[in-house]
Amino acid sequence: MMRVLFVCLGNICRSPTAEGVLRHQLREAGLAGRVEVASAGTGDWHVGRPPDARTLKAAARRGYDFSAQRAQQVSAADFTAHDLILAMDLNNLRDLKRLQPATGRAELDLFLRRYQADKDEVPDPYYEGEQGFEHVLDLIEAACAGLVREIKGRL
Ligand code: 4NP
């Protein structure tokens, strides 16, 4: 079993989208039972809440349903509970490096850069309009395809 954790700031826009999209792509690839997928935020403001209404709306337009997901805050223990922790932006990556214990086994990386050499951050859509949420979905769907290829190679 491989365990993947996506991390953003609030865990209501970008990382829950990545969690839901990866789950969907793994189901389509017949790998749903082989990978555990989760998401968390570096901040705690939205803990316990479902994804942002705009995230759910943009997802629904593409046939996804992320409404059962609930926000949680990332902790040092996540570095032992997961194999791969993927940050949505450079601030998230910096905050995660501060939290990373010396003994944690999880590999930490910047999500987009790992799968697309010319990209780095998934931009925060929180203060954007609908277009921002569409863009987040485009970036995440493309990068998740790379992640599924990596997972196939690792299992
Ligand atoms: P996320 O977006 O990190 O993609 O979930 C945000 C959600 C909430 C806030 C900022 C970004 N906030 O400031 O509450």
PDB file of C-alpha atoms and ligand atoms in Angstrom:
ATOM      1  CA  MET A   1       0.000   0.000   0.000  1.00  0.00           C
ATOM      2  CA  MET A   2       1.330   3.421  -0.983  1.00  0.00           C
ATOM      3  CA  ARG A   3       0.158   6.488   0.968  1.00  0.00           C
ATOM      4  CA  VAL A   4      -0.020   9.918  -0.667  1.00  0.00           C
ATOM      5  CA  LEU A   5      -0.853  13.210   1.097  1.00  0.00           C
ATOM      6  CA  PHE A   6      -1.582  16.493  -0.738  1.00  0.00           C
ATOM      7  CA  VAL A   7      -1.055  19.716   1.197  1.00  0.00           C
ATOM      8  CA  CYS A   8      -2.192  23.302   0.565  1.00  0.00           C
ATOM      9  CA  LEU A   9      -2.987  26.236   2.868  1.00  0.00           C
ATOM     10  CA  GLY A  10      -6.656  25.835   3.805  1.00  0.00           C
ATOM     11  CA  ASN A  11      -7.431  22.254   2.641  1.00  0.00           C
ATOM     12  CA  ILE A  12     -10.663  23.480   1.073  1.00  0.00           C
ATOM     13  CA  CYS A  13      -9.608  24.279  -2.524  1.00  0.00           C
ATOM     14  CA  ARG A  14      -6.421  22.849  -4.051  1.00  0.00           C
ATOM     15  CA  SER A  15      -5.440  19.802  -1.978  1.00  0.00           C
ATOM     16  CA  PRO A  16      -8.988  18.372  -1.679  1.00  0.00           C
ATOM     17  CA  THR A  17      -9.235  18.761  -5.463  1.00  0.00           C
ATOM     18  CA  ALA A  18      -5.989  16.814  -5.899  1.00  0.00           C
ATOM     19  CA  GLU A  19      -7.230  14.150  -3.457  1.00  0.00           C
ATOM     20  CA  GLY A  20     -10.512  13.714  -5.335  1.00  0.00           C
ATOM     21  CA  VAL A  21      -8.977  13.777  -8.819  1.00  0.00           C
ATOM     22  CA  LEU A  22      -6.260  11.254  -7.907  1.00  0.00           C
ATOM     23  CA  ARG A  23      -8.877   8.929  -6.345  1.00  0.00           C
ATOM     24  CA  HIS A  24     -10.897   9.148  -9.550  1.00  0.00           C
ATOM     25  CA  GLN A  25      -7.885   8.446 -11.799  1.00  0.00           C
ATOM     26  CA  LEU A  26      -6.772   5.538  -9.594  1.00  0.00           C
ATOM     27  CA  ARG A  27     -10.251   3.991  -9.817  1.00  0.00           C
ATOM     28  CA  GLU A  28     -10.130   4.302 -13.602  1.00  0.00           C
ATOM     29  CA  ALA A  29      -6.680   2.663 -13.609  1.00  0.00           C
ATOM     30  CA  GLY A  30      -7.917  -0.202 -11.390  1.00  0.00           C
ATOM     31  CA  LEU A  31      -5.541   0.839  -8.590  1.00  0.00           C
ATOM     32  CA  ALA A  32      -8.025   2.184  -6.034  1.00  0.00           C
ATOM     33  CA  GLY A  33      -7.257  -0.487  -3.440  1.00  0.00           C
ATOM     34  CA  ARG A  34      -3.479  -0.084  -3.745  1.00  0.00           C
ATOM     35  CA  VAL A  35      -3.099   3.570  -2.770  1.00  0.00           C
ATOM     36  CA  GLU A  36      -4.342   5.589   0.192  1.00  0.00           C
ATOM     37  CA  VAL A  37      -5.008   9.228  -0.717  1.00  0.00           C
ATOM     38  CA  ALA A  38      -5.494  12.107   1.736  1.00  0.00           C
ATOM     39  CA  SER A  39      -5.154  15.882   1.934  1.00  0.00           C
ATOM     40  CA  ALA A  40      -4.464  18.471   4.625  1.00  0.00           C
ATOM     41  CA  GLY A  41      -3.814  22.172   5.116  1.00  0.00           C
ATOM     42  CA  THR A  42      -0.905  23.952   6.772  1.00  0.00           C
ATOM     43  CA  GLY A  43      -3.537  26.231   8.387  1.00  0.00           C
ATOM     44  CA  ASP A  44      -6.329  25.217  10.770  1.00  0.00           C
ATOM     45  CA  TRP A  45      -9.099  27.745   9.925  1.00  0.00           C
ATOM     46  CA  HIS A  46     -11.303  25.310   8.023  1.00  0.00           C
ATOM     47  CA  VAL A  47     -10.715  22.060   9.950  1.00  0.00           C
ATOM     48  CA  GLY A  48     -13.804  19.829   9.856  1.00  0.00           C
ATOM     49  CA  ARG A  49     -15.418  21.705   6.972  1.00  0.00           C
ATOM     50  CA  PRO A  50     -16.200  20.382   3.475  1.00  0.00           C
ATOM     51  CA  PRO A  51     -14.393  21.869   0.470  1.00  0.00           C
ATOM     52  CA  ASP A  52     -15.185  25.455  -0.588  1.00  0.00           C
ATOM     53  CA  ALA A  53     -18.527  25.775  -2.445  1.00  0.00           C
ATOM     54  CA  ARG A  54     -16.655  27.018  -5.540  1.00  0.00           C
ATOM     55  CA  THR A  55     -14.372  23.959  -5.438  1.00  0.00           C
ATOM     56  CA  LEU A  56     -17.422  21.660  -5.290  1.00  0.00           C
ATOM     57  CA  LYS A  57     -19.147  23.542  -8.110  1.00  0.00           C
ATOM     58  CA  ALA A  58     -16.141  23.438 -10.439  1.00  0.00           C
ATOM     59  CA  ALA A  59     -15.672  19.741  -9.603  1.00  0.00           C
ATOM     60  CA  ALA A  60     -19.339  18.956 -10.319  1.00  0.00           C
ATOM     61  CA  ARG A  61     -19.037  20.564 -13.779  1.00  0.00           C
ATOM     62  CA  ARG A  62     -16.480  17.829 -14.582  1.00  0.00           C
ATOM     63  CA  GLY A  63     -18.422  15.032 -12.930  1.00  0.00           C
ATOM     64  CA  TYR A  64     -16.488  14.851  -9.635  1.00  0.00           C
ATOM     65  CA  ASP A  65     -18.039  14.837  -6.162  1.00  0.00           C
ATOM     66  CA  PHE A  66     -15.689  15.901  -3.336  1.00  0.00           C
ATOM     67  CA  SER A  67     -18.489  16.758  -0.902  1.00  0.00           C
ATOM     68  CA  ALA A  68     -17.702  13.968   1.595  1.00  0.00           C
ATOM     69  CA  GLN A  69     -14.158  15.258   2.211  1.00  0.00           C
ATOM     70  CA  ARG A  70     -13.415  17.223   5.411  1.00  0.00           C
ATOM     71  CA  ALA A  71     -10.528  19.607   6.036  1.00  0.00           C
ATOM     72  CA  GLN A  72      -7.740  18.664   8.427  1.00  0.00           C
ATOM     73  CA  GLN A  73      -4.458  20.274   9.448  1.00  0.00           C
ATOM     74  CA  VAL A  74      -1.139  18.655   8.580  1.00  0.00           C
ATOM     75  CA  SER A  75       1.065  17.541  11.491  1.00  0.00           C
ATOM     76  CA  ALA A  76       4.552  16.144  12.037  1.00  0.00           C
ATOM     77  CA  ALA A  77       2.980  12.673  12.405  1.00  0.00           C
ATOM     78  CA  ASP A  78       1.959  12.829   8.747  1.00  0.00           C
ATOM     79  CA  PHE A  79       5.631  12.360   7.837  1.00  0.00           C
ATOM     80  CA  THR A  80       5.496   8.848   9.283  1.00  0.00           C
ATOM     81  CA  ALA A  81       1.950   8.051   8.126  1.00  0.00           C
ATOM     82  CA  HIS A  82       2.602   8.771   4.419  1.00  0.00           C
ATOM     83  CA  ASP A  83       5.140   7.791   1.752  1.00  0.00           C
ATOM     84  CA  LEU A  84       4.801  10.876  -0.425  1.00  0.00           C
ATOM     85  CA  ILE A  85       3.741  14.401   0.629  1.00  0.00           C
ATOM     86  CA  LEU A  86       3.034  16.785  -2.260  1.00  0.00           C
ATOM     87  CA  ALA A  87       2.856  20.550  -1.669  1.00  0.00           C
ATOM     88  CA  MET A  88       0.672  22.746  -3.876  1.00  0.00           C
ATOM     89  CA  ASP A  89       2.862  25.874  -3.689  1.00  0.00           C
ATOM     90  CA  LEU A  90       6.251  27.067  -2.481  1.00  0.00           C
ATOM     91  CA  ASN A  91       4.861  28.508   0.771  1.00  0.00           C
ATOM     92  CA  ASN A  92       3.276  25.151   1.575  1.00  0.00           C
ATOM     93  CA  LEU A  93       6.599  23.435   0.791  1.00  0.00           C
ATOM     94  CA  ARG A  94       8.515  25.821   3.062  1.00  0.00           C
ATOM     95  CA  ASP A  95       6.018  25.314   5.927  1.00  0.00           C
ATOM     96  CA  LEU A  96       6.199  21.537   5.480  1.00  0.00           C
ATOM     97  CA  LYS A  97      10.012  21.579   5.595  1.00  0.00           C
ATOM     98  CA  ARG A  98       9.787  23.371   8.952  1.00  0.00           C
ATOM     99  CA  LEU A  99       7.391  20.735  10.255  1.00  0.00           C
ATOM    100  CA  GLN A 100       9.333  17.739   8.847  1.00  0.00           C
ATOM    101  CA  PRO A 101      10.833  15.619  11.655  1.00  0.00           C
ATOM    102  CA  ALA A 102      14.374  14.297  11.232  1.00  0.00           C
ATOM    103  CA  THR A 103      13.090  10.705  11.304  1.00  0.00           C
ATOM    104  CA  GLY A 104       9.990  11.001   9.071  1.00  0.00           C
ATOM    105  CA  ARG A 105      10.070   8.603   6.145  1.00  0.00           C
ATOM    106  CA  ALA A 106       7.781  10.528   3.787  1.00  0.00           C
ATOM    107  CA  GLU A 107       9.304  12.007   0.658  1.00  0.00           C
ATOM    108  CA  LEU A 108       8.397  15.701   0.325  1.00  0.00           C
ATOM    109  CA  ASP A 109       8.082  17.429  -3.058  1.00  0.00           C
ATOM    110  CA  LEU A 110       6.390  20.215  -5.000  1.00  0.00           C
ATOM    111  CA  PHE A 111       3.434  18.584  -6.789  1.00  0.00           C
ATOM    112  CA  LEU A 112       3.502  20.193 -10.254  1.00  0.00           C
ATOM    113  CA  ARG A 113       7.273  20.421 -10.601  1.00  0.00           C
ATOM    114  CA  ARG A 114       7.608  16.703  -9.941  1.00  0.00           C
ATOM    115  CA  TYR A 115       5.518  15.840 -13.023  1.00  0.00           C
ATOM    116  CA  GLN A 116       5.937  18.850 -15.321  1.00  0.00           C
ATOM    117  CA  ALA A 117       9.408  20.381 -15.548  1.00  0.00           C
ATOM    118  CA  ASP A 118       8.111  23.783 -16.735  1.00  0.00           C
ATOM    119  CA  LYS A 119       5.611  24.259 -13.878  1.00  0.00           C
ATOM    120  CA  ASP A 120       5.895  24.787 -10.135  1.00  0.00           C
ATOM    121  CA  GLU A 121       2.899  26.156  -8.184  1.00  0.00           C
ATOM    122  CA  VAL A 122      -0.843  25.443  -8.237  1.00  0.00           C
ATOM    123  CA  PRO A 123      -2.006  29.049  -7.702  1.00  0.00           C
ATOM    124  CA  ASP A 124      -4.275  29.756  -4.737  1.00  0.00           C
ATOM    125  CA  PRO A 125      -7.792  30.271  -6.202  1.00  0.00           C
ATOM    126  CA  TYR A 126      -9.349  31.490  -2.920  1.00  0.00           C
ATOM    127  CA  TYR A 127      -9.508  35.154  -3.970  1.00  0.00           C
ATOM    128  CA  GLU A 128     -10.133  34.354  -7.648  1.00  0.00           C
ATOM    129  CA  GLY A 129     -13.300  33.814  -9.665  1.00  0.00           C
ATOM    130  CA  GLU A 130     -14.609  30.646 -11.295  1.00  0.00           C
ATOM    131  CA  GLN A 131     -11.810  30.744 -13.858  1.00  0.00           C
ATOM    132  CA  GLY A 132      -9.247  30.280 -11.059  1.00  0.00           C
ATOM    133  CA  PHE A 133     -10.952  27.082  -9.947  1.00  0.00           C
ATOM    134  CA  GLU A 134     -11.098  25.785 -13.529  1.00  0.00           C
ATOM    135  CA  HIS A 135      -7.373  26.471 -13.903  1.00  0.00           C
ATOM    136  CA  VAL A 136      -6.643  24.589 -10.662  1.00  0.00           C
ATOM    137  CA  LEU A 137      -8.568  21.583 -12.016  1.00  0.00           C
ATOM    138  CA  ASP A 138      -6.694  21.699 -15.346  1.00  0.00           C
ATOM    139  CA  LEU A 139      -3.292  21.740 -13.620  1.00  0.00           C
ATOM    140  CA  ILE A 140      -4.232  19.033 -11.128  1.00  0.00           C
ATOM    141  CA  GLU A 141      -5.774  16.660 -13.696  1.00  0.00           C
ATOM    142  CA  ALA A 142      -2.614  16.844 -15.830  1.00  0.00           C
ATOM    143  CA  ALA A 143      -0.206  16.369 -12.911  1.00  0.00           C
ATOM    144  CA  CYS A 144      -2.257  13.502 -11.442  1.00  0.00           C
ATOM    145  CA  ALA A 145      -1.833  11.622 -14.720  1.00  0.00           C
ATOM    146  CA  GLY A 146       1.941  11.817 -14.119  1.00  0.00           C
ATOM    147  CA  LEU A 147       1.488  10.715 -10.529  1.00  0.00           C
ATOM    148  CA  VAL A 148      -0.587   7.689 -11.614  1.00  0.00           C
ATOM    149  CA  ARG A 149       2.259   6.719 -13.981  1.00  0.00           C
ATOM    150  CA  GLU A 150       4.737   7.033 -11.089  1.00  0.00           C
ATOM    151  CA  ILE A 151       2.489   4.963  -8.819  1.00  0.00           C
ATOM    152  CA  LYS A 152       2.218   2.205 -11.466  1.00  0.00           C
ATOM    153  CA  GLY A 153       6.012   2.076 -11.573  1.00  0.00           C
ATOM    154  CA  ARG A 154       6.337   1.910  -7.790  1.00  0.00           C
ATOM    155  CA  LEU A 155       3.700  -0.741  -7.000  1.00  0.00           C
TER     156      LEU A 155
HETATM  157  P1  4NP B   1      -6.471  26.257  -0.434  1.00  0.00           P
HETATM  158  O1  4NP B   1      -7.115  27.708  -0.600  1.00  0.00           O
HETATM  159  O2  4NP B   1      -5.167  26.456   0.300  1.00  0.00           O
HETATM  160  O3  4NP B   1      -6.278  25.814  -1.827  1.00  0.00           O
HETATM  161  O4  4NP B   1      -7.473  25.432   0.342  1.00  0.00           O
HETATM  162  C1  4NP B   1      -7.305  28.562   0.491  1.00  0.00           C
HETATM  163  C2  4NP B   1      -8.361  28.369   1.339  1.00  0.00           C
HETATM  164  C3  4NP B   1      -8.578  29.225   2.410  1.00  0.00           C
HETATM  165  C4  4NP B   1      -7.719  30.285   2.609  1.00  0.00           C
HETATM  166  C5  4NP B   1      -6.643  30.486   1.758  1.00  0.00           C
HETATM  167  C6  4NP B   1      -6.445  29.620   0.707  1.00  0.00           C
HETATM  168  N1  4NP B   1      -7.942  31.181   3.677  1.00  0.00           N
HETATM  169  O5  4NP B   1      -7.208  32.171   3.784  1.00  0.00           O
HETATM  170  O6  4NP B   1      -8.861  30.949   4.485  1.00  0.00           O
END
